[in-house]
Short mmCIF file of C-alpha atoms and ligand atoms in Angstrom, two decimals:
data_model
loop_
_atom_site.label_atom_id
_atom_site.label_comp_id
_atom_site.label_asym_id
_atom_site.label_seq_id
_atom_site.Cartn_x
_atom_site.Cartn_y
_atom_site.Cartn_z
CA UNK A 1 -0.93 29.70 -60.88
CA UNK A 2 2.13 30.88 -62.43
CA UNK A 3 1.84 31.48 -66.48
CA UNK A 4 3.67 33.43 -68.93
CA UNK A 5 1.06 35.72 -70.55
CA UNK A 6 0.68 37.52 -73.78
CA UNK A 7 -1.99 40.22 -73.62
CA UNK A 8 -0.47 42.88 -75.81
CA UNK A 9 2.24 42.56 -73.52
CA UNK A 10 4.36 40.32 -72.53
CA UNK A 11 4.55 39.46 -68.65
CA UNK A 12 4.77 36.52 -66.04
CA UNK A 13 0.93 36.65 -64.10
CA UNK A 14 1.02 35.75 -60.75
CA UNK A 15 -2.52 34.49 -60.80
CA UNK A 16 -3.55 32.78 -64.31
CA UNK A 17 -6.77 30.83 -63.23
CA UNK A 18 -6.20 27.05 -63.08
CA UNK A 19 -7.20 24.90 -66.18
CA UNK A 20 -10.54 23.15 -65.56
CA UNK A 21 -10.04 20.16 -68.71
CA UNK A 22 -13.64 19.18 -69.42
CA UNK A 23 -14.50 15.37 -70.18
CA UNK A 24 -11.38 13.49 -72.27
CA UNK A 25 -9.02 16.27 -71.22
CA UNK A 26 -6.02 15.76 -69.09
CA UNK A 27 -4.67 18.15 -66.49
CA UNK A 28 -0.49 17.76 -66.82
CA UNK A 29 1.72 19.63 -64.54
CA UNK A 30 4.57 21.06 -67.02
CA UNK A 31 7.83 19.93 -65.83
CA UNK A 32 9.85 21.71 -68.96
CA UNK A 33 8.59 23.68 -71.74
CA UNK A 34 10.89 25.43 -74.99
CA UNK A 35 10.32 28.97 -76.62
CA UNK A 36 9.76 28.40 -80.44
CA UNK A 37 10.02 31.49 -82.87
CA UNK A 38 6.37 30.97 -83.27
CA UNK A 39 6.05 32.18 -79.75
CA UNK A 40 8.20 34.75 -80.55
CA UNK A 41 5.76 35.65 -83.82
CA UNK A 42 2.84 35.95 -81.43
CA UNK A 43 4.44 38.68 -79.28
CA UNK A 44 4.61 40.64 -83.34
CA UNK A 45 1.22 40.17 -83.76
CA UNK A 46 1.30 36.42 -85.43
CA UNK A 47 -2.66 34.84 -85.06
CA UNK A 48 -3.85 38.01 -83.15
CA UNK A 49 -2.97 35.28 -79.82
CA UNK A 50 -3.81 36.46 -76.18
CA UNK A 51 -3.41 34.56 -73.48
CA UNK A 52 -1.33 32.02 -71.87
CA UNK A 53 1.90 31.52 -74.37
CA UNK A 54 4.06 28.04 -75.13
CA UNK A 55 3.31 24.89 -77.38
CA UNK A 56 6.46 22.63 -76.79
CA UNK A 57 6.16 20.95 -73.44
CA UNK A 58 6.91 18.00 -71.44
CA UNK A 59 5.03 17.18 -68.01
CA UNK A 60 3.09 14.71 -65.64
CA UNK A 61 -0.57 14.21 -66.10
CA UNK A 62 -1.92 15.04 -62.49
CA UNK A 63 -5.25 14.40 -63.52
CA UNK A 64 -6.91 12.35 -66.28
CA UNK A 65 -8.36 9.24 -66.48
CA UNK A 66 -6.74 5.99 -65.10
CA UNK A 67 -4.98 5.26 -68.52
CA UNK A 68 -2.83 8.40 -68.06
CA UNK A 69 -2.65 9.20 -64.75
CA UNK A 70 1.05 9.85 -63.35
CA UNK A 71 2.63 9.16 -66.33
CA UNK A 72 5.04 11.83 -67.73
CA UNK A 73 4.17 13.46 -71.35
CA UNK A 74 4.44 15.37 -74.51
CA UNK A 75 0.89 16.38 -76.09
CA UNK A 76 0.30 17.07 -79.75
CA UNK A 77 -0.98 20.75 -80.18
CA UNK A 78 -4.13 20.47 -82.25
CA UNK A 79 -7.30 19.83 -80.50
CA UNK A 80 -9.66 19.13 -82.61
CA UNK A 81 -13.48 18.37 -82.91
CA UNK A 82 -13.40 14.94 -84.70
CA UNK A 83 -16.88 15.60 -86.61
CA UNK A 84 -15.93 17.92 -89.48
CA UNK A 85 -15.07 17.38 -93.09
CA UNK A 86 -10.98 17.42 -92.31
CA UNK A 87 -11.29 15.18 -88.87
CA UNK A 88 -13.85 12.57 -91.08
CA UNK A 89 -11.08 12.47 -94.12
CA UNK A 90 -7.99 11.46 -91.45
CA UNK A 91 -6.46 14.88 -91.90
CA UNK A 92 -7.67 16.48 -88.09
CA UNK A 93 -4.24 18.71 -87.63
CA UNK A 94 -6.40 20.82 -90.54
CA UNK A 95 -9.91 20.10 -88.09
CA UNK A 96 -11.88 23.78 -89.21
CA UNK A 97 -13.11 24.19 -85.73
CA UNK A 98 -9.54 22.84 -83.82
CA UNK A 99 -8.16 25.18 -81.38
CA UNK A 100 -4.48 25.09 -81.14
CA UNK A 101 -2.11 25.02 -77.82
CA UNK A 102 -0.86 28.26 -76.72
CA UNK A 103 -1.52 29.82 -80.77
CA UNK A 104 -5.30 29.78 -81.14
CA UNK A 105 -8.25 29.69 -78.92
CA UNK A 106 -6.36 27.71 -75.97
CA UNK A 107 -4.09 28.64 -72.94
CA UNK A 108 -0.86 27.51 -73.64
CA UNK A 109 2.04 25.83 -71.48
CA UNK A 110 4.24 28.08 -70.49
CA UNK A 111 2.28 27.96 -66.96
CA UNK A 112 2.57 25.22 -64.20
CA UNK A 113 -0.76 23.38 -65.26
CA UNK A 114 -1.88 22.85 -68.61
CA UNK A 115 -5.41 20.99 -69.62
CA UNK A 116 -5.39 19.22 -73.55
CA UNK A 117 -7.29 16.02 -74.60
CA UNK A 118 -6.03 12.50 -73.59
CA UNK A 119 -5.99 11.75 -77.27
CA UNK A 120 -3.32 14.11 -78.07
CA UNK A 121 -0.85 12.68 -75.53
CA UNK A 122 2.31 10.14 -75.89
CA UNK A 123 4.17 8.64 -73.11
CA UNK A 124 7.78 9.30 -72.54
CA UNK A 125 9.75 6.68 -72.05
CA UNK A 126 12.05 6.89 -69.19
CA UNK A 127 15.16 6.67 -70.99
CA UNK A 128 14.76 10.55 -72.11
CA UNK A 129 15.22 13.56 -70.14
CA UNK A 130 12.99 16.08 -69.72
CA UNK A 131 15.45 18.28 -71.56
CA UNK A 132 14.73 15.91 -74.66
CA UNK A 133 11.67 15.11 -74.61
CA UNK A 134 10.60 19.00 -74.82
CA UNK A 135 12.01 18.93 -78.44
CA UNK A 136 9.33 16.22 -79.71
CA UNK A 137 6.70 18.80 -80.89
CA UNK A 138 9.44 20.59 -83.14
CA UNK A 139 11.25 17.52 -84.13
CA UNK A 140 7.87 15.89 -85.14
CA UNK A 141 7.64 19.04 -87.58
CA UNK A 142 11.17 18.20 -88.93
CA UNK A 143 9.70 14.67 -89.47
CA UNK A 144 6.74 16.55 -91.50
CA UNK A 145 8.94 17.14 -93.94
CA UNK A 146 10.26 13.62 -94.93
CA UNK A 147 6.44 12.51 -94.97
CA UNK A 148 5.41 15.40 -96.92
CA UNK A 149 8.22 14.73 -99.66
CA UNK A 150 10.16 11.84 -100.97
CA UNK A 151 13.66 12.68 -100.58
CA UNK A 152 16.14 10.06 -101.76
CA UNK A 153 19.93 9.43 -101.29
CA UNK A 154 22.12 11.43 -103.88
CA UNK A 155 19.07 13.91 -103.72
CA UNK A 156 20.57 17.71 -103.42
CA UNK A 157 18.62 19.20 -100.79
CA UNK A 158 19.40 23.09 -98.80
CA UNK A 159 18.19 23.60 -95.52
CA UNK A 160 18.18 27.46 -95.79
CA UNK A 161 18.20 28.88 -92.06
CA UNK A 162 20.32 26.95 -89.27
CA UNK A 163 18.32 28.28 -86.32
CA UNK A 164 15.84 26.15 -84.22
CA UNK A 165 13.90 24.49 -86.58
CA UNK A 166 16.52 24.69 -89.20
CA UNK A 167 18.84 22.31 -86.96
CA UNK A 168 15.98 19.15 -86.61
CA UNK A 169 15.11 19.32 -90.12
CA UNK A 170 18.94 19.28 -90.78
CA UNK A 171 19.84 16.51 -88.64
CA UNK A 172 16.37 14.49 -90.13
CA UNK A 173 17.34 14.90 -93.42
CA UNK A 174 21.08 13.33 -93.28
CA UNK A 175 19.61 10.42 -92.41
CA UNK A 176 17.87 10.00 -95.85
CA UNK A 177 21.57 9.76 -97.54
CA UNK A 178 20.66 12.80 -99.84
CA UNK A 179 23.51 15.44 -100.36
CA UNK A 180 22.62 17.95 -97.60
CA UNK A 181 23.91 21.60 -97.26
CA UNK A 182 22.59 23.82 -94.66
CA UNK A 183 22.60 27.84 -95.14
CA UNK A 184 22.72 30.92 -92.86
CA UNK A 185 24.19 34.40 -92.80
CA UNK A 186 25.42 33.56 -89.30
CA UNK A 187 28.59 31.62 -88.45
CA UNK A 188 27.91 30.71 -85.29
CA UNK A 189 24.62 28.92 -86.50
CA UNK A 190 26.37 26.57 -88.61
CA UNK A 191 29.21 25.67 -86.20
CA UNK A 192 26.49 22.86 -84.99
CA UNK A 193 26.42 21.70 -88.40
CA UNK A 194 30.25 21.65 -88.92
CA UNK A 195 30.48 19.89 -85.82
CA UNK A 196 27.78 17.33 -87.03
CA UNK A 197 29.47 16.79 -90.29
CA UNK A 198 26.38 18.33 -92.02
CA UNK A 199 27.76 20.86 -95.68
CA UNK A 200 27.37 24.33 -94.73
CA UNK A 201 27.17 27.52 -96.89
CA UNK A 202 27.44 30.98 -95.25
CA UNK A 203 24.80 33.39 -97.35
CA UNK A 204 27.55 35.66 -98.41
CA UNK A 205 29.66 33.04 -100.22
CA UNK A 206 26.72 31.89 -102.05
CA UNK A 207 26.52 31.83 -105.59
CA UNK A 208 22.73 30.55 -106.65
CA UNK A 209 22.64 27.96 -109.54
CA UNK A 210 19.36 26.51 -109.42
CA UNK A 211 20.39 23.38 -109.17
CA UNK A 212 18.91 22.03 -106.12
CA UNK A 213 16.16 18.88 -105.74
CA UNK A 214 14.31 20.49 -102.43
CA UNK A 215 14.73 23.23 -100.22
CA UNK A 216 13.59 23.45 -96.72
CA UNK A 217 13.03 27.19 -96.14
CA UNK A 218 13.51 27.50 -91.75
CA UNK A 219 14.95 30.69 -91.95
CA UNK A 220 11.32 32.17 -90.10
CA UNK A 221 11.99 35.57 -92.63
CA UNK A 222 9.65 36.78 -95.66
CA UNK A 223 13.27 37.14 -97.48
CA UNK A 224 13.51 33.08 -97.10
CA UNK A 225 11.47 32.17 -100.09
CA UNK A 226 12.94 34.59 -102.25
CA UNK A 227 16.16 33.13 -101.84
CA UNK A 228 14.62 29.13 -101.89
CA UNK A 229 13.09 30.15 -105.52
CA UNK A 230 16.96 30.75 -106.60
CA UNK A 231 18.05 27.76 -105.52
CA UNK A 232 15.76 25.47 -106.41
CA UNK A 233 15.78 23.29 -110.18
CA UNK A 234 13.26 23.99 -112.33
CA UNK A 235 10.63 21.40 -111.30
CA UNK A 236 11.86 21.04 -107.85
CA UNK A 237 10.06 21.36 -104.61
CA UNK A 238 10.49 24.21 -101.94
CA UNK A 239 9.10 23.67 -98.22
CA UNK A 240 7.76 26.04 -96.57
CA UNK A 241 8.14 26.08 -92.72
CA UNK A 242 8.16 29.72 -91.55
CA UNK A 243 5.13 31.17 -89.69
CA UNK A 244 5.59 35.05 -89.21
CA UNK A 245 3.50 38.15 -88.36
CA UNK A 246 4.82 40.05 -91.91
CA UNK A 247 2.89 40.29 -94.72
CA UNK A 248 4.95 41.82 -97.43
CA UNK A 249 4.37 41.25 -100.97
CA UNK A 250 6.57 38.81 -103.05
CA UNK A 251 6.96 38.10 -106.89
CA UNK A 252 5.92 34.41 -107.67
CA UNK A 253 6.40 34.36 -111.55
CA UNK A 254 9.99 32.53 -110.81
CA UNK A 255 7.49 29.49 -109.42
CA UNK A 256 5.24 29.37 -112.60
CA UNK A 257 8.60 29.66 -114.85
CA UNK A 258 10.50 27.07 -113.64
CA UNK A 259 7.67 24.65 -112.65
CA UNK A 260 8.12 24.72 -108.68
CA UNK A 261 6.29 23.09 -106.17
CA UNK A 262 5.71 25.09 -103.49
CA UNK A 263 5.02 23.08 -99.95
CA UNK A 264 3.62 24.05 -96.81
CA UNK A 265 4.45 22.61 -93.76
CA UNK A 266 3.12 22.37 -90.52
CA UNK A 267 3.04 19.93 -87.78
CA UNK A 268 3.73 16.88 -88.04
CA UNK A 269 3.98 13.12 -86.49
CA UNK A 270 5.15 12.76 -82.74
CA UNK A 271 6.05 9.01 -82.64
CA UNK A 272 8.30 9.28 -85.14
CA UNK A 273 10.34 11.92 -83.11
CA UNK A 274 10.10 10.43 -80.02
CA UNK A 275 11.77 7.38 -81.49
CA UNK A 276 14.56 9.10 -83.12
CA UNK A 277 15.27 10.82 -79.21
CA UNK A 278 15.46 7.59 -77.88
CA UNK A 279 17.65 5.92 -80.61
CA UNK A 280 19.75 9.06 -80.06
CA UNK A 281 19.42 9.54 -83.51
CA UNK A 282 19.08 13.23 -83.48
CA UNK A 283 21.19 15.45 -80.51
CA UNK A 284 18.97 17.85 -79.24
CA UNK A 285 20.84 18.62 -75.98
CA UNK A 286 23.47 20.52 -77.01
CA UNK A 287 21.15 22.89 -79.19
CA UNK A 288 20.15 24.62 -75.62
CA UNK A 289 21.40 27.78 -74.98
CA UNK A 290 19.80 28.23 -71.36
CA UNK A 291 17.44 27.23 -69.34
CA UNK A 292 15.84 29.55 -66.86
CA UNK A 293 12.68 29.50 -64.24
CA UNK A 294 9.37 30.42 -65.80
CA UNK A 295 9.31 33.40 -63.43
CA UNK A 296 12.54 34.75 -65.68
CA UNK A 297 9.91 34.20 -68.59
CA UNK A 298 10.59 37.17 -70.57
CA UNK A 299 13.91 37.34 -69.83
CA UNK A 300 13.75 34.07 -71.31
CA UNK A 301 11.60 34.78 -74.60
CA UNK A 302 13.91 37.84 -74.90
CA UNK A 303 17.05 35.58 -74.80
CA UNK A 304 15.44 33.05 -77.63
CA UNK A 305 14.76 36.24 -79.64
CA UNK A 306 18.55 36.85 -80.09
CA UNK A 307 20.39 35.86 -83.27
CA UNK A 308 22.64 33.42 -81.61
CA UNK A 309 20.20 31.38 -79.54
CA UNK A 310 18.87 28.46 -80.24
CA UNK A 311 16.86 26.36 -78.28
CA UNK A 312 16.16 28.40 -74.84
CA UNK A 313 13.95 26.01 -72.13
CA UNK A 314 11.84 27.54 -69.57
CA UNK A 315 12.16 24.98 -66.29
CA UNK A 316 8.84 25.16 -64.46
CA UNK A 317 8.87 22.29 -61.75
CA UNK A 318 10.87 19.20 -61.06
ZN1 ZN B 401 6.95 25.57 -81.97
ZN1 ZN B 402 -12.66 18.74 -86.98
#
């Protein structure tokens, strides 16, 4: 089959063996699938990945047991071995022995078949689009962030970085009633907000005061929680969503001096997200810049690497 592989390089393979899903696993032909900067992480070096690439999907279950068979899905990303200390105490997205879709030990599914257990799958309802429903696995991580920490109306909360992720969280958070501002260095990027209604702040006419309840750092740069620790109160909370292959050293003291909690935050809870699509609560269609054929892949991931992309879909059957 057809798959979009990362083996030190980044190229479309003609001839990626077929998944074989063993017992409980569900083969799903991927209809639509989106290119998340975590994708674009791996091809830096982020997890040491090889293999098939692509997390975010939405597809038809060709093969699975009766319960799921035909119907049209987005999977959750950790699979996980529902034995260990994490899976026994309710927390299995942390399983130690999970294997994660298209980021760690697993083929991923940007490729025309994809295999992942029946237990990690939800049913889309027919009233979304494929071109939604690939946004559920990165809007349920914007909904991680809302069950991760109480944010109430009046609340002063920065989104700092309007790019992919920095756009869900965004439109998540304005439902809450808190006093939202979103920040980036790039016009363009905030333009979605303005048009929203959502504050924005452009970096360079930022003047730090401290005197925020929570920031969300999206921004997917080391530099992002540098700039979070300045605008955070003392004894407020800073999230941390970016995932990148840099490891450069930073100076914590600011966190011990003024009391911060620091947050990390990972994936989070796919019904929630799928019911915000289908209350049309959150627009996700017109964050896509493009959409091509998986056999443009890295034209694709090189289009979703550029500063004024956002969402970029690969289309990979009907
Ligand atoms: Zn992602
Ligand atoms: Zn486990």
């Amino acid at each position: 089959m057809l798959g979009l592989v990362y083996d030190g390089k980044l190229a479309v393979h003609k001839n990626v063996p077929e998944p074989t899903p063993p017992k409980g696993e569900a083969l799903i032909r991927v209809t639509h699938a989106g290119i998340c900067a975590t994708d674009l992480e791996i091809t830096r070096g982020y997890m040491a990945y090889r293999g098939v690439l692509g997390h975010e999907f939405v597809g038809r279950v060709v093969r699975g047991s009766r319960r799921w068979e035909s119907k049209r899905v987005v999977g959750e990303i950790n699979c996980v071995c529902e034995r260990c200390d994490m899976c026994r105490s309710g927390i299995s997205t942390h399983c130690r022995h999970r294997t994660v879709l298209g980021i760690a030990g697993r083929d991923g599914c940007f490729a025309e078949l994809v295999s992942l257990p029946e237990r990690n799958l939800h049913e889309v309802p027919d009233t979304l689009s494929d071109e939604e429903a690939v946004f559920v696995e990165p809007l349920a991580a914007a909904f991680q962030i809302v069950k991760q920490v109480r944010i109430e109306p009046r609340m002063r909360v920065v989104v700092l970085g309007g790019g992919r992720l920095g756009m869900l969280a965004a439109q998540v958070l304005v439902q809450t009633g808190c006093r939202l501002v979103v920040i980036d260095a790039d016009e363009q990027k905030l333009a979605f907000c303005d048009k929203k209604g959502i504050q924005t702040i452009l970096v360079e006419d930022l003047v730090p005061r401290k005197d925020h309840d929570v920031v969300v750092e999206c921004t997917g740069s080391p530099n992002g929680l540098e700039l979070a620790m300045q605008l955070v109160r003392p004894r407020g909370q800073i999230v941390l969503k970016s995932t990148h292959a840099t490891d450069r050293s930073i100076n914590l003291t600011p966190l011990v001096l003024d009391e911060i909690e620091l947050i990390g935050s990972r994936c989070g809870p796919f019904p929630d997200a799928l019911a915000a699509l289908a209350r049309r609560q959150v627009d996700v269609l017109s964050m896509v810049t493009r959409v091509l054929p998986l056999t443009k892949g890295v034209e694709a991931m090189d289009v979703a690497a550029r500063p004024e992309s956002m969402k970029v879909l690969l289309r990979i059957a009907d």
